PDB file of C-alpha atoms in Angstrom:
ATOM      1  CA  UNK R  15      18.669  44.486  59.253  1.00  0.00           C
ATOM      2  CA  UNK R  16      18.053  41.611  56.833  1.00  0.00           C
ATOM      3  CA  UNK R  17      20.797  40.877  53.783  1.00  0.00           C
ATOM      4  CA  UNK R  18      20.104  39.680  50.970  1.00  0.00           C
ATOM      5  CA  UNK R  19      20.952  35.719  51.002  1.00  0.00           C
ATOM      6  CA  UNK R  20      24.383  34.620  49.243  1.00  0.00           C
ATOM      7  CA  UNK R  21      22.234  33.474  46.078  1.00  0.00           C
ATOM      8  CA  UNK R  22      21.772  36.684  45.296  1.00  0.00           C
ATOM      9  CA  UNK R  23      22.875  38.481  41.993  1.00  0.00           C
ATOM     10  CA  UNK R  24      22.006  40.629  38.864  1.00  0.00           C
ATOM     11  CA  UNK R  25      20.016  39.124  36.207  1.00  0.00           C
ATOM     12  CA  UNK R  26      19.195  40.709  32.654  1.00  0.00           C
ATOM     13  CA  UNK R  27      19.767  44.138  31.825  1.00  0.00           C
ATOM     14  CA  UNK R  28      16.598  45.787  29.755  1.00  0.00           C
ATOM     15  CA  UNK R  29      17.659  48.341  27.344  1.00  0.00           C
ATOM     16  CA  UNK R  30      15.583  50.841  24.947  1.00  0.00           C
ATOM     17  CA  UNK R  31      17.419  51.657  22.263  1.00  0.00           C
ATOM     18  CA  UNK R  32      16.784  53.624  19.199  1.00  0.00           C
ATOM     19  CA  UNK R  33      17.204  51.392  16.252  1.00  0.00           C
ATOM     20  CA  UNK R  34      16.550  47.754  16.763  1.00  0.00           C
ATOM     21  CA  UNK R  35      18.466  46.337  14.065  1.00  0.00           C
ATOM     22  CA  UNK R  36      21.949  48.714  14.314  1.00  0.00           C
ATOM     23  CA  UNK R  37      22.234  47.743  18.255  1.00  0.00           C
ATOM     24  CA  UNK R  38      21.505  43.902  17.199  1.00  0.00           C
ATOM     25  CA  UNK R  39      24.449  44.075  14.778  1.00  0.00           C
ATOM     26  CA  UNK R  40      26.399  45.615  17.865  1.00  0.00           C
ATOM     27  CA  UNK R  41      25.089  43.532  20.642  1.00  0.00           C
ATOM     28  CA  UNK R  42      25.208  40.240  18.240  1.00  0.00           C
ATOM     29  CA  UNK R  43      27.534  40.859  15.702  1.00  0.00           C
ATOM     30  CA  UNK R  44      30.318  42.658  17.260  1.00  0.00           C
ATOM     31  CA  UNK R  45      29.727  41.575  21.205  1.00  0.00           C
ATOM     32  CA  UNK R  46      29.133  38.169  19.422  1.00  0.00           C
ATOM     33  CA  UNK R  47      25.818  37.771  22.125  1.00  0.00           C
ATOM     34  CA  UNK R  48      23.547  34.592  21.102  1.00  0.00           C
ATOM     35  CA  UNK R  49      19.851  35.880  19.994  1.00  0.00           C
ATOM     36  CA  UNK R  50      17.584  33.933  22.085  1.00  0.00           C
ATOM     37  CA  UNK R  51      13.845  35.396  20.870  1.00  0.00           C
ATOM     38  CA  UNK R  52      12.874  38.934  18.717  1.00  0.00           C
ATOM     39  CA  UNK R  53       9.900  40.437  17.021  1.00  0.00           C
ATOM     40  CA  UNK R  54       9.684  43.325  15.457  1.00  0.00           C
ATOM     41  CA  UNK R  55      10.563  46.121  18.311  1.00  0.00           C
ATOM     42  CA  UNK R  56      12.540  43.798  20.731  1.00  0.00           C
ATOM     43  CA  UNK R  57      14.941  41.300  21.410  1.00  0.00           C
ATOM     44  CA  UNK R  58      16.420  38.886  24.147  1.00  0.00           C
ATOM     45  CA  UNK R  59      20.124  37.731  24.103  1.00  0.00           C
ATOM     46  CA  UNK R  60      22.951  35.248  26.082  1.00  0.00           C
ATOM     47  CA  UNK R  61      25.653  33.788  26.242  1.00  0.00           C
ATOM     48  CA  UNK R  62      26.226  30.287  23.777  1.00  0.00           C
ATOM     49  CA  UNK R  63      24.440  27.380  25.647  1.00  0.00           C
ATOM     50  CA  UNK R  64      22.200  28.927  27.704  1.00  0.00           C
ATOM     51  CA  UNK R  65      18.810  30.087  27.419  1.00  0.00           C
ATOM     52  CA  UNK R  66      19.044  32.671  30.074  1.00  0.00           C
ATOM     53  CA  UNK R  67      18.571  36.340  28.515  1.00  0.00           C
ATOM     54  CA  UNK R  68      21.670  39.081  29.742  1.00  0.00           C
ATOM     55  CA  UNK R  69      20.534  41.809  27.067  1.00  0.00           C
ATOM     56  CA  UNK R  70      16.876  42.313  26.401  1.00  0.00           C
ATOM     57  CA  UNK R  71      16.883  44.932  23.680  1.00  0.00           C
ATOM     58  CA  UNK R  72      13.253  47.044  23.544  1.00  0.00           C
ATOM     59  CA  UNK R  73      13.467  49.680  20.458  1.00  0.00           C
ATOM     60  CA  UNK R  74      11.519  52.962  20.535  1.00  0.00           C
ATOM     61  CA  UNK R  75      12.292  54.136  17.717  1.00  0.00           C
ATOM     62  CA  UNK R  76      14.342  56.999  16.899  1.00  0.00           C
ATOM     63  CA  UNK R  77      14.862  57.600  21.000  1.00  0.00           C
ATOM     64  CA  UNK R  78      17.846  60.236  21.356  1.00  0.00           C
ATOM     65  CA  UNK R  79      21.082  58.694  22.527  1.00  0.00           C
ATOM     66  CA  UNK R  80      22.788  59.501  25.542  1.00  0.00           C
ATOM     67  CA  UNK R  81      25.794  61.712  26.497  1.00  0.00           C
ATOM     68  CA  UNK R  82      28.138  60.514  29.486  1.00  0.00           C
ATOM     69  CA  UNK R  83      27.219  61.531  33.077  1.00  0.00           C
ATOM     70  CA  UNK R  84      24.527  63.816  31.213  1.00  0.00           C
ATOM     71  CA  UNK R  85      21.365  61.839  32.879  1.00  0.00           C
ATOM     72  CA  UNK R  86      20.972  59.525  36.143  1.00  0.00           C
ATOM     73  CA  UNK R  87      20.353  56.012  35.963  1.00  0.00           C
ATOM     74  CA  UNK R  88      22.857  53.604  33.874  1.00  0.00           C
ATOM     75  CA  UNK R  89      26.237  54.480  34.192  1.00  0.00           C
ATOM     76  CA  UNK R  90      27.436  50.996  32.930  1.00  0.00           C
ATOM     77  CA  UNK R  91      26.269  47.225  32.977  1.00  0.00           C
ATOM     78  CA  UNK R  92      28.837  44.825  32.923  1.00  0.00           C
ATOM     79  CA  UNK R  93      29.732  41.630  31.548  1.00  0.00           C
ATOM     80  CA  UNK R  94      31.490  38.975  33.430  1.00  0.00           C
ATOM     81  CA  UNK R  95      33.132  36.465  31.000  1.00  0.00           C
ATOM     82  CA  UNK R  96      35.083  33.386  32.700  1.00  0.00           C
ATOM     83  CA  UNK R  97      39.108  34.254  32.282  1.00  0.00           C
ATOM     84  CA  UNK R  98      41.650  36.134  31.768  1.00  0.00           C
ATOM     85  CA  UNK R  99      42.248  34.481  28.281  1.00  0.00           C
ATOM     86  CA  UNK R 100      38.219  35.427  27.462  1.00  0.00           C
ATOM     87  CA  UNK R 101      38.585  39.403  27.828  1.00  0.00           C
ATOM     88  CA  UNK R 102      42.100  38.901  25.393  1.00  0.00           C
ATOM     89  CA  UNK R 103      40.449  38.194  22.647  1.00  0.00           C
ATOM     90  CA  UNK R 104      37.557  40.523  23.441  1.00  0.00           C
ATOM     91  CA  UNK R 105      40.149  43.534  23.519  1.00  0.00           C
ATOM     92  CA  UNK R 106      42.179  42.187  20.619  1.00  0.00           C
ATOM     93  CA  UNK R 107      38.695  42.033  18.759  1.00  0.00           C
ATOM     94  CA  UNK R 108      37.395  45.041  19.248  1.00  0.00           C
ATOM     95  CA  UNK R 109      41.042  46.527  18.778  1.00  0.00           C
ATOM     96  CA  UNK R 110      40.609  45.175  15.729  1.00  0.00           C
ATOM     97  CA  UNK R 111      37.379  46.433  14.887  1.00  0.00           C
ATOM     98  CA  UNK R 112      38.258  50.095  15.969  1.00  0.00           C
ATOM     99  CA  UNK R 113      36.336  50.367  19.339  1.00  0.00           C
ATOM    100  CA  UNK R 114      36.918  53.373  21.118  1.00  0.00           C
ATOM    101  CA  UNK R 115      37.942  51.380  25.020  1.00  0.00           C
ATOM    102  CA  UNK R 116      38.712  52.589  28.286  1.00  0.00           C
ATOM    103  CA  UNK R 117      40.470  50.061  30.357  1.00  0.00           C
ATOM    104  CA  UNK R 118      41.245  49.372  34.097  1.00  0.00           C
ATOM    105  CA  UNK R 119      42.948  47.194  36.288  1.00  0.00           C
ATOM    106  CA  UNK R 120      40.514  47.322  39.596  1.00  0.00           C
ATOM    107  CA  UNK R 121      42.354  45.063  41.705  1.00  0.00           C
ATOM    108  CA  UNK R 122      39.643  42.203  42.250  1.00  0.00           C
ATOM    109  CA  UNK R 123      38.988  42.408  38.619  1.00  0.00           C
ATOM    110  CA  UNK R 124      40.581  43.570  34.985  1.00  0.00           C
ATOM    111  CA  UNK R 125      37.951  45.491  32.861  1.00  0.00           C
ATOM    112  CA  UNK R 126      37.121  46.772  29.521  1.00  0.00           C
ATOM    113  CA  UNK R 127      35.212  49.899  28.524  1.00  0.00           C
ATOM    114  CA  UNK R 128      33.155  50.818  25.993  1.00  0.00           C
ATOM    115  CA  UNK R 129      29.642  52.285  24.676  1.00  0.00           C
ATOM    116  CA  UNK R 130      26.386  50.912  22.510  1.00  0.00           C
ATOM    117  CA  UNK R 131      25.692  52.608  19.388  1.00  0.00           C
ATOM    118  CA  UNK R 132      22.906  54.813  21.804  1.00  0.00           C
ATOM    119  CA  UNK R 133      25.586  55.956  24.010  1.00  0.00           C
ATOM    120  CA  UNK R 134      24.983  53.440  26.886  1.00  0.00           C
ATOM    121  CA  UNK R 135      27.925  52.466  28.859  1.00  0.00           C
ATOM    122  CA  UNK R 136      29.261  48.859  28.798  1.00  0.00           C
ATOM    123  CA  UNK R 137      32.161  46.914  30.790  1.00  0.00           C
ATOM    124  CA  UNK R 138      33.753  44.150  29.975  1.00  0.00           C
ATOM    125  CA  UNK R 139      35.689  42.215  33.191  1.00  0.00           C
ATOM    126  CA  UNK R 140      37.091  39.029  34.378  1.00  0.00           C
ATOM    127  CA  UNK R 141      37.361  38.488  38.038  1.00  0.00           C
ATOM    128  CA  UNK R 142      40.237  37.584  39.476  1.00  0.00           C
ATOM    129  CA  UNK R 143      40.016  34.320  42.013  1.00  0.00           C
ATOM    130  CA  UNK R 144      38.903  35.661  45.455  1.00  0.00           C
ATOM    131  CA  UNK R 145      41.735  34.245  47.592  1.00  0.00           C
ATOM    132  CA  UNK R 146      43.821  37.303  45.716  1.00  0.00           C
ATOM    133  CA  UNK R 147      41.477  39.650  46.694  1.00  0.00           C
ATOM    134  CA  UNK R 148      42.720  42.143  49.443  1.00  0.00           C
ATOM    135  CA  UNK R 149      40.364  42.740  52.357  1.00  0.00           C
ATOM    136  CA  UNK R 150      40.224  46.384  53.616  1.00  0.00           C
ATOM    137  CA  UNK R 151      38.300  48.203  56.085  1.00  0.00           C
ATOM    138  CA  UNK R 152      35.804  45.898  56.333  1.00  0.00           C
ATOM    139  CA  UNK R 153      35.598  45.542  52.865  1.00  0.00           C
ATOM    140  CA  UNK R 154      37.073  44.563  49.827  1.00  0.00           C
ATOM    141  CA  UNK R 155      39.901  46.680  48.479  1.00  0.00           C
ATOM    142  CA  UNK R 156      39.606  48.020  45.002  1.00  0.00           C
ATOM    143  CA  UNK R 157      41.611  50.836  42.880  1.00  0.00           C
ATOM    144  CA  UNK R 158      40.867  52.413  39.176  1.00  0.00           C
ATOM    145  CA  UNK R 159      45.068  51.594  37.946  1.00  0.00           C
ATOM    146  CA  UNK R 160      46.681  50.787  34.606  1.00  0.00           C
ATOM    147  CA  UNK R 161      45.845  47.889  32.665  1.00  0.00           C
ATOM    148  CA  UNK R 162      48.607  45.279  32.216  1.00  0.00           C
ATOM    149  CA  UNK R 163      47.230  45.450  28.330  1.00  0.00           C
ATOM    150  CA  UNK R 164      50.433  43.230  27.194  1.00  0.00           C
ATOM    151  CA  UNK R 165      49.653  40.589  30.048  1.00  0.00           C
ATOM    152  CA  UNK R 166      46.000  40.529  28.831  1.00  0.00           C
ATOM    153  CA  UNK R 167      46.420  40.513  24.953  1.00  0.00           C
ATOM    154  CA  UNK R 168      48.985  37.795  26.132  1.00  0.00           C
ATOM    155  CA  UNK R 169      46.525  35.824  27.831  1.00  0.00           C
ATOM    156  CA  UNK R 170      44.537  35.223  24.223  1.00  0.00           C
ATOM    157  CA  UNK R 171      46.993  32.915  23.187  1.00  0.00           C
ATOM    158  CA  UNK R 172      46.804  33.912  19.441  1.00  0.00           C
ATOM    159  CA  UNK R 173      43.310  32.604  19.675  1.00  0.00           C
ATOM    160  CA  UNK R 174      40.084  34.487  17.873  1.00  0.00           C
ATOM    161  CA  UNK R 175      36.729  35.816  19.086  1.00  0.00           C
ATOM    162  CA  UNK R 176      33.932  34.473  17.445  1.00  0.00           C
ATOM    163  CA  UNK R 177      31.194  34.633  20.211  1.00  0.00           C
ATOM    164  CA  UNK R 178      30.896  35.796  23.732  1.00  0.00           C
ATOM    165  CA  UNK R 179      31.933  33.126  25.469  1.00  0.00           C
ATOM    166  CA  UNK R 180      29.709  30.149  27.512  1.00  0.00           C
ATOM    167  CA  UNK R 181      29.627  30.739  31.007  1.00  0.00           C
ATOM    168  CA  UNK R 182      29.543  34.442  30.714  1.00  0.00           C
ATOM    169  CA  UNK R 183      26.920  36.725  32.988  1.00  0.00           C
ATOM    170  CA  UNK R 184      25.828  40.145  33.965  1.00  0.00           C
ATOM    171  CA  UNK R 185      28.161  40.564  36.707  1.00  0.00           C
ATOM    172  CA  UNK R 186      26.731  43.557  38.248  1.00  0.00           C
ATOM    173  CA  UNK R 187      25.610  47.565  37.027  1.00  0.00           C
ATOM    174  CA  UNK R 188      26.560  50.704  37.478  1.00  0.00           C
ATOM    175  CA  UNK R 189      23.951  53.721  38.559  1.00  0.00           C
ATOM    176  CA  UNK R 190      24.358  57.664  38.486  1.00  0.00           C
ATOM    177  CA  UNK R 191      21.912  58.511  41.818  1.00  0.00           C
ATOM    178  CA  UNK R 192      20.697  62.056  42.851  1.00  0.00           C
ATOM    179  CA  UNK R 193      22.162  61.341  46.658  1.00  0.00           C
ATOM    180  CA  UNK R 194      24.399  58.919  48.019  1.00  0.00           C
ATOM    181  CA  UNK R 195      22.628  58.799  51.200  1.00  0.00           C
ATOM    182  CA  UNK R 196      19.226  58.046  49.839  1.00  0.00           C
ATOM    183  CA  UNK R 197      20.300  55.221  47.452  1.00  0.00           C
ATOM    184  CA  UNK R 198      22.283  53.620  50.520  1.00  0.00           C
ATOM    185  CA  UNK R 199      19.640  54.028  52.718  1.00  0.00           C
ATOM    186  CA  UNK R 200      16.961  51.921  50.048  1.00  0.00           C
ATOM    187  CA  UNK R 201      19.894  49.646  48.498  1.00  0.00           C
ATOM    188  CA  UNK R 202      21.474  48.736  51.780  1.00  0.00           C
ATOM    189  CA  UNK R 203      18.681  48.916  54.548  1.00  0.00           C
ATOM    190  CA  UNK R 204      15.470  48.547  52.468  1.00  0.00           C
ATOM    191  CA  UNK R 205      17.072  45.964  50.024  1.00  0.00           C
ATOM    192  CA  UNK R 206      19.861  44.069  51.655  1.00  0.00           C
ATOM    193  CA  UNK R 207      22.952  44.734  50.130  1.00  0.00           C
ATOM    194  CA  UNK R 208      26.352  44.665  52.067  1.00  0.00           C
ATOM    195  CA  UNK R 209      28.649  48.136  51.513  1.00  0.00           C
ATOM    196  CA  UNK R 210      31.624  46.751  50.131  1.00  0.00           C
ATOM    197  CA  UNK R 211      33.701  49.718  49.876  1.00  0.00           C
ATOM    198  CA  UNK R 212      33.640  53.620  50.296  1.00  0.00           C
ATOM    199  CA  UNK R 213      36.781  53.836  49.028  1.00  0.00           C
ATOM    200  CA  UNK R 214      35.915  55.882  45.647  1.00  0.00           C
ATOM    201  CA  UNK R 215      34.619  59.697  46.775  1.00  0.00           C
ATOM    202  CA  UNK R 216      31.053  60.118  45.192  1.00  0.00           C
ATOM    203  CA  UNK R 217      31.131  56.356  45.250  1.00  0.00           C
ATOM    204  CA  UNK R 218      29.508  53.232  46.815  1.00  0.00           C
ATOM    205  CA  UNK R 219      29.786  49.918  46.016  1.00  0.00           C
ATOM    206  CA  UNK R 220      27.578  47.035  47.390  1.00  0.00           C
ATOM    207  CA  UNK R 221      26.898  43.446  47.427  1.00  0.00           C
ATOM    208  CA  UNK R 222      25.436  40.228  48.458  1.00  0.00           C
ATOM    209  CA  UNK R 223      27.643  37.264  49.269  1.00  0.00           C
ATOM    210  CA  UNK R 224      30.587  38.687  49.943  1.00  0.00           C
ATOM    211  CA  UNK R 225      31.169  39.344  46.020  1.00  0.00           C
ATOM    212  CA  UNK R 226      33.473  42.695  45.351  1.00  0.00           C
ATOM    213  CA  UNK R 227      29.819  44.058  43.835  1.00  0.00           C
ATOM    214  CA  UNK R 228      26.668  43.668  42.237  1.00  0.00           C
ATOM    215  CA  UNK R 229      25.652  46.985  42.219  1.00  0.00           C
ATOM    216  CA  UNK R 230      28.001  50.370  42.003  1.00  0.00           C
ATOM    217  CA  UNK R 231      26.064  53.858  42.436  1.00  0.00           C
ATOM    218  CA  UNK R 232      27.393  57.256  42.062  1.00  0.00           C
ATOM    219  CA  UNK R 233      27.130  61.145  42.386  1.00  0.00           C
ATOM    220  CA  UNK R 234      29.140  61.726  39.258  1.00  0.00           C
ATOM    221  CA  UNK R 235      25.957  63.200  37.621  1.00  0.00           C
ATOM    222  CA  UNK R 236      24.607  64.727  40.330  1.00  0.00           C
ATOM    223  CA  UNK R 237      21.749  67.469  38.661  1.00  0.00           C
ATOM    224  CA  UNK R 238      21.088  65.642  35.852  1.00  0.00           C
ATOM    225  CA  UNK R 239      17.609  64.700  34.871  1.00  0.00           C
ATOM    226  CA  UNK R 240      15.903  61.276  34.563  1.00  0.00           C
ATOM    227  CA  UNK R 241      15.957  59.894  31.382  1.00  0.00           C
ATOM    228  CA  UNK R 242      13.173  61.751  29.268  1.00  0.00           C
ATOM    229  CA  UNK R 243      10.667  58.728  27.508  1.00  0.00           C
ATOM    230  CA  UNK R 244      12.162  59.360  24.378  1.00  0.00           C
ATOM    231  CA  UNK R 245      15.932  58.721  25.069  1.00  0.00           C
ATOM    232  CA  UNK R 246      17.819  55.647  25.236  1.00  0.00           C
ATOM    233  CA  UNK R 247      18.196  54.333  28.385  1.00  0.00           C
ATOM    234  CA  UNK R 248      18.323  51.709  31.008  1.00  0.00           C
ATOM    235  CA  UNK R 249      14.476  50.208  31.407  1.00  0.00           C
ATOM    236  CA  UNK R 250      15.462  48.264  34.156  1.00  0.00           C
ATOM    237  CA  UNK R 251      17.822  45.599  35.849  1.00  0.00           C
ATOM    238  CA  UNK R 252      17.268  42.106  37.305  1.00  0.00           C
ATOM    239  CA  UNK R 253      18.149  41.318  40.911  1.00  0.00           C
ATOM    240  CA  UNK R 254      17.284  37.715  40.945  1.00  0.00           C
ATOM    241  CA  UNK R 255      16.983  36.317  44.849  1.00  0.00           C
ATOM    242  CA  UNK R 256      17.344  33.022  46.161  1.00  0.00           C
ATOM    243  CA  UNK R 257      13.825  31.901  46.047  1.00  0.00           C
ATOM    244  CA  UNK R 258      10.218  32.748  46.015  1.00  0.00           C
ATOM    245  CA  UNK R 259      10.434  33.620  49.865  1.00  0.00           C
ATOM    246  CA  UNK R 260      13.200  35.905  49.577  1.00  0.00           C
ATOM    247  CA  UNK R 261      11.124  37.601  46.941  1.00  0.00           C
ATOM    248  CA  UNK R 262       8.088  38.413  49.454  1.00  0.00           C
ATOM    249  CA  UNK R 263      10.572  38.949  52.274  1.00  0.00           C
ATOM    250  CA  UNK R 264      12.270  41.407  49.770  1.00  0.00           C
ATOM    251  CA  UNK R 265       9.045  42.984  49.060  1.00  0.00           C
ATOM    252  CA  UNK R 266       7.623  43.154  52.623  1.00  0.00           C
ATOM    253  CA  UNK R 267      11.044  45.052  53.655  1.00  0.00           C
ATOM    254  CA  UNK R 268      10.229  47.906  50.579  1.00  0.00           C
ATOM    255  CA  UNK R 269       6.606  48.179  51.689  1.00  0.00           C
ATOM    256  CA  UNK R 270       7.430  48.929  54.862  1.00  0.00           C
ATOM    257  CA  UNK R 271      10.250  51.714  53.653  1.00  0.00           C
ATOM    258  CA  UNK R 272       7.560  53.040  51.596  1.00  0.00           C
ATOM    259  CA  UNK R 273       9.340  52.115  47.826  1.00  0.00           C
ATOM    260  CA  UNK R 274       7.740  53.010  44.883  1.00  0.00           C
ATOM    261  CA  UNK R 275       6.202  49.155  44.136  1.00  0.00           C
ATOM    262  CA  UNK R 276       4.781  49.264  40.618  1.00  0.00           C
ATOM    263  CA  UNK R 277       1.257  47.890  40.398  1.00  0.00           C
ATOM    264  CA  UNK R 278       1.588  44.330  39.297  1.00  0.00           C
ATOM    265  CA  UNK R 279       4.338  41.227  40.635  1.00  0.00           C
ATOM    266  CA  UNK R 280       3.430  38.127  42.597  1.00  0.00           C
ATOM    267  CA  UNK R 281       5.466  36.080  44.256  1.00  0.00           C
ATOM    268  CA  UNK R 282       7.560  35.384  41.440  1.00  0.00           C
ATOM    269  CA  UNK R 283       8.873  39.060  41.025  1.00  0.00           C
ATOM    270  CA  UNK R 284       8.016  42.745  41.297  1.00  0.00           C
ATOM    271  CA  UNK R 285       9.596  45.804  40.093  1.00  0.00           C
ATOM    272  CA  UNK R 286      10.538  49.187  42.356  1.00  0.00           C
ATOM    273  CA  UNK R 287      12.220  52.297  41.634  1.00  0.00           C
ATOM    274  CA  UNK R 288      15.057  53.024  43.764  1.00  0.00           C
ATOM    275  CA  UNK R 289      14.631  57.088  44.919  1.00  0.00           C
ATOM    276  CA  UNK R 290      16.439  58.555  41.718  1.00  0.00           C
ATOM    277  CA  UNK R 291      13.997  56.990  39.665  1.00  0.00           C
ATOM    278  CA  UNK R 292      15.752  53.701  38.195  1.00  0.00           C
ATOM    279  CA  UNK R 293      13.575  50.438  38.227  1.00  0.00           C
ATOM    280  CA  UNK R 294      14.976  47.380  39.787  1.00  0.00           C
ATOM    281  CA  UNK R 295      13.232  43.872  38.536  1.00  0.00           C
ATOM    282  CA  UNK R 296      13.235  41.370  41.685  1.00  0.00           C
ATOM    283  CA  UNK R 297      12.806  37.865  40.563  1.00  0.00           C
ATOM    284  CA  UNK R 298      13.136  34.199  42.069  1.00  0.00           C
ATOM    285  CA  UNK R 299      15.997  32.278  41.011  1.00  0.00           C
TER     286      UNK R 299
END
């Protein structure tokens, strides 16, 4: 089988939401995300010094927001900020500001948890370096335990949060699937990721490069619907590949699995659905 090459990684995440402006005073106001470009029904955000969007906001207005578990596709994108002192002052600001959180301590990686005001799930993680990371199996080993929430608060120094900070990316998302089977069989064969772990029951967890992952699917909704047009929901995601021949490689690899290519793409990108109906953006680095 061909992998995907060590370049490899998650791009923007495309979002429809309901109200344009109340998810731009969440995304950019409270998230502190830097507004890159919007009109009148969308917008395109990052991190402070870089023109590459993480967030592209696309309103429909007055689309229905989402209950957890209650539909496949997005379980969660998340956001990779630098440091340990970084996701301080992120939970210390939104703390602060009253944000209902879940947190976890994953081993390879300390997260945050939240939702948008549509009920779309967001984390919030810093990676820990990889030479602490514990191989396992094959794999890398990762848990759900406790948050050291002291060590973390801690770790912010006293300092504020005033913007998300530079260097910060989409580390990887989170799917619901129909079948476990089926979306390993197009992530993993058809696509190229490496299974990272097994470890979580109704769980997978995948990635290129030997990263802990870039992409997490689940059964946790299993016998929920597809997003209906008119509900907030995840449009698509960005896997962005090493080059323009990793992009037809990519796309030869899904033709011949018989993916469901949208019309359109050239050999700077193309966008598939995986087989419980999610669309994947592949794009050249």
């Amino acid at each position: 089988m061909t992998r995907l090459s060590d370049a490899a990684h998650v791009g923007a995440v495309r979002l429809q939401v309901g109200n344009l402006a109340r998810s731009l005073e969440f995304y950019r106001g409270l998230l502190g995300f830097t507004l890159l470009s919007s009109d009148e029904s969308r917008a395109a955000l990052g991190a402070p010094g870089s023109r590459r969007a993480l967030v592209e906001l696309v309103e429909q207005q007055g689309a229905k927001p989402v209950r957890p578990h209650s539909r496949l596709g997005l379980y969660h994108f998340a956001v990779l900020v630098p440091d340990r002192p970084a996701l301080g002052r992120a939970l210390l600001h939104l703390h602060r500001n009253r944000v209902a959180l879940g947190m976890a301590d994953h081993l390879v990686s300390e997260a945050l948890y939240l939702s948008d005001p549509d009920g779309l799930g967001i984390e919030i993680y810093r990676d820990r370096p990889r030479e602490e990371w514990r191989r396992e199996g094959g794999g890398v080993a990762m848990a759900t335990d406790r948050l050291d929430v002291e060590g973390v608060a801690a770790a912010a120094a006293g300092a504020g949060w005033t913007e998300m900070p530079a260097g910060t990316v989409i580390g990887h998302v989170h799917l619901h699937v129909g079948e476990l089977a089926a979306a390993e069989e197009f992530y993993s064969r058809a696509v190229g990721f490496d299974v990272v772990t097994r470890a979580y029951p109704g769980a997978l967890f995948l990635s290129a490069g030997g990263y802990h992952h870039h992409l997490g699917v689940n059964t946790w909704a299993r016998g929920a619907p597809t997003p209906a047009p008119d509900e907030a929901q995840l449009l698509h995601w960005e896997l962005v590949a090493g080059d323009t021949a990793e992009v037809g490689s990519l796309r030869s690899r899904l033709e011949s699995a018989a993916a469901a290519i949208l019309p359109g793409g050239d050999d700077r990108g193309f966008t598939v659905r995986d087989p419980s109906g999610t669309a994947m953006r592949v794009v050249a680095r």
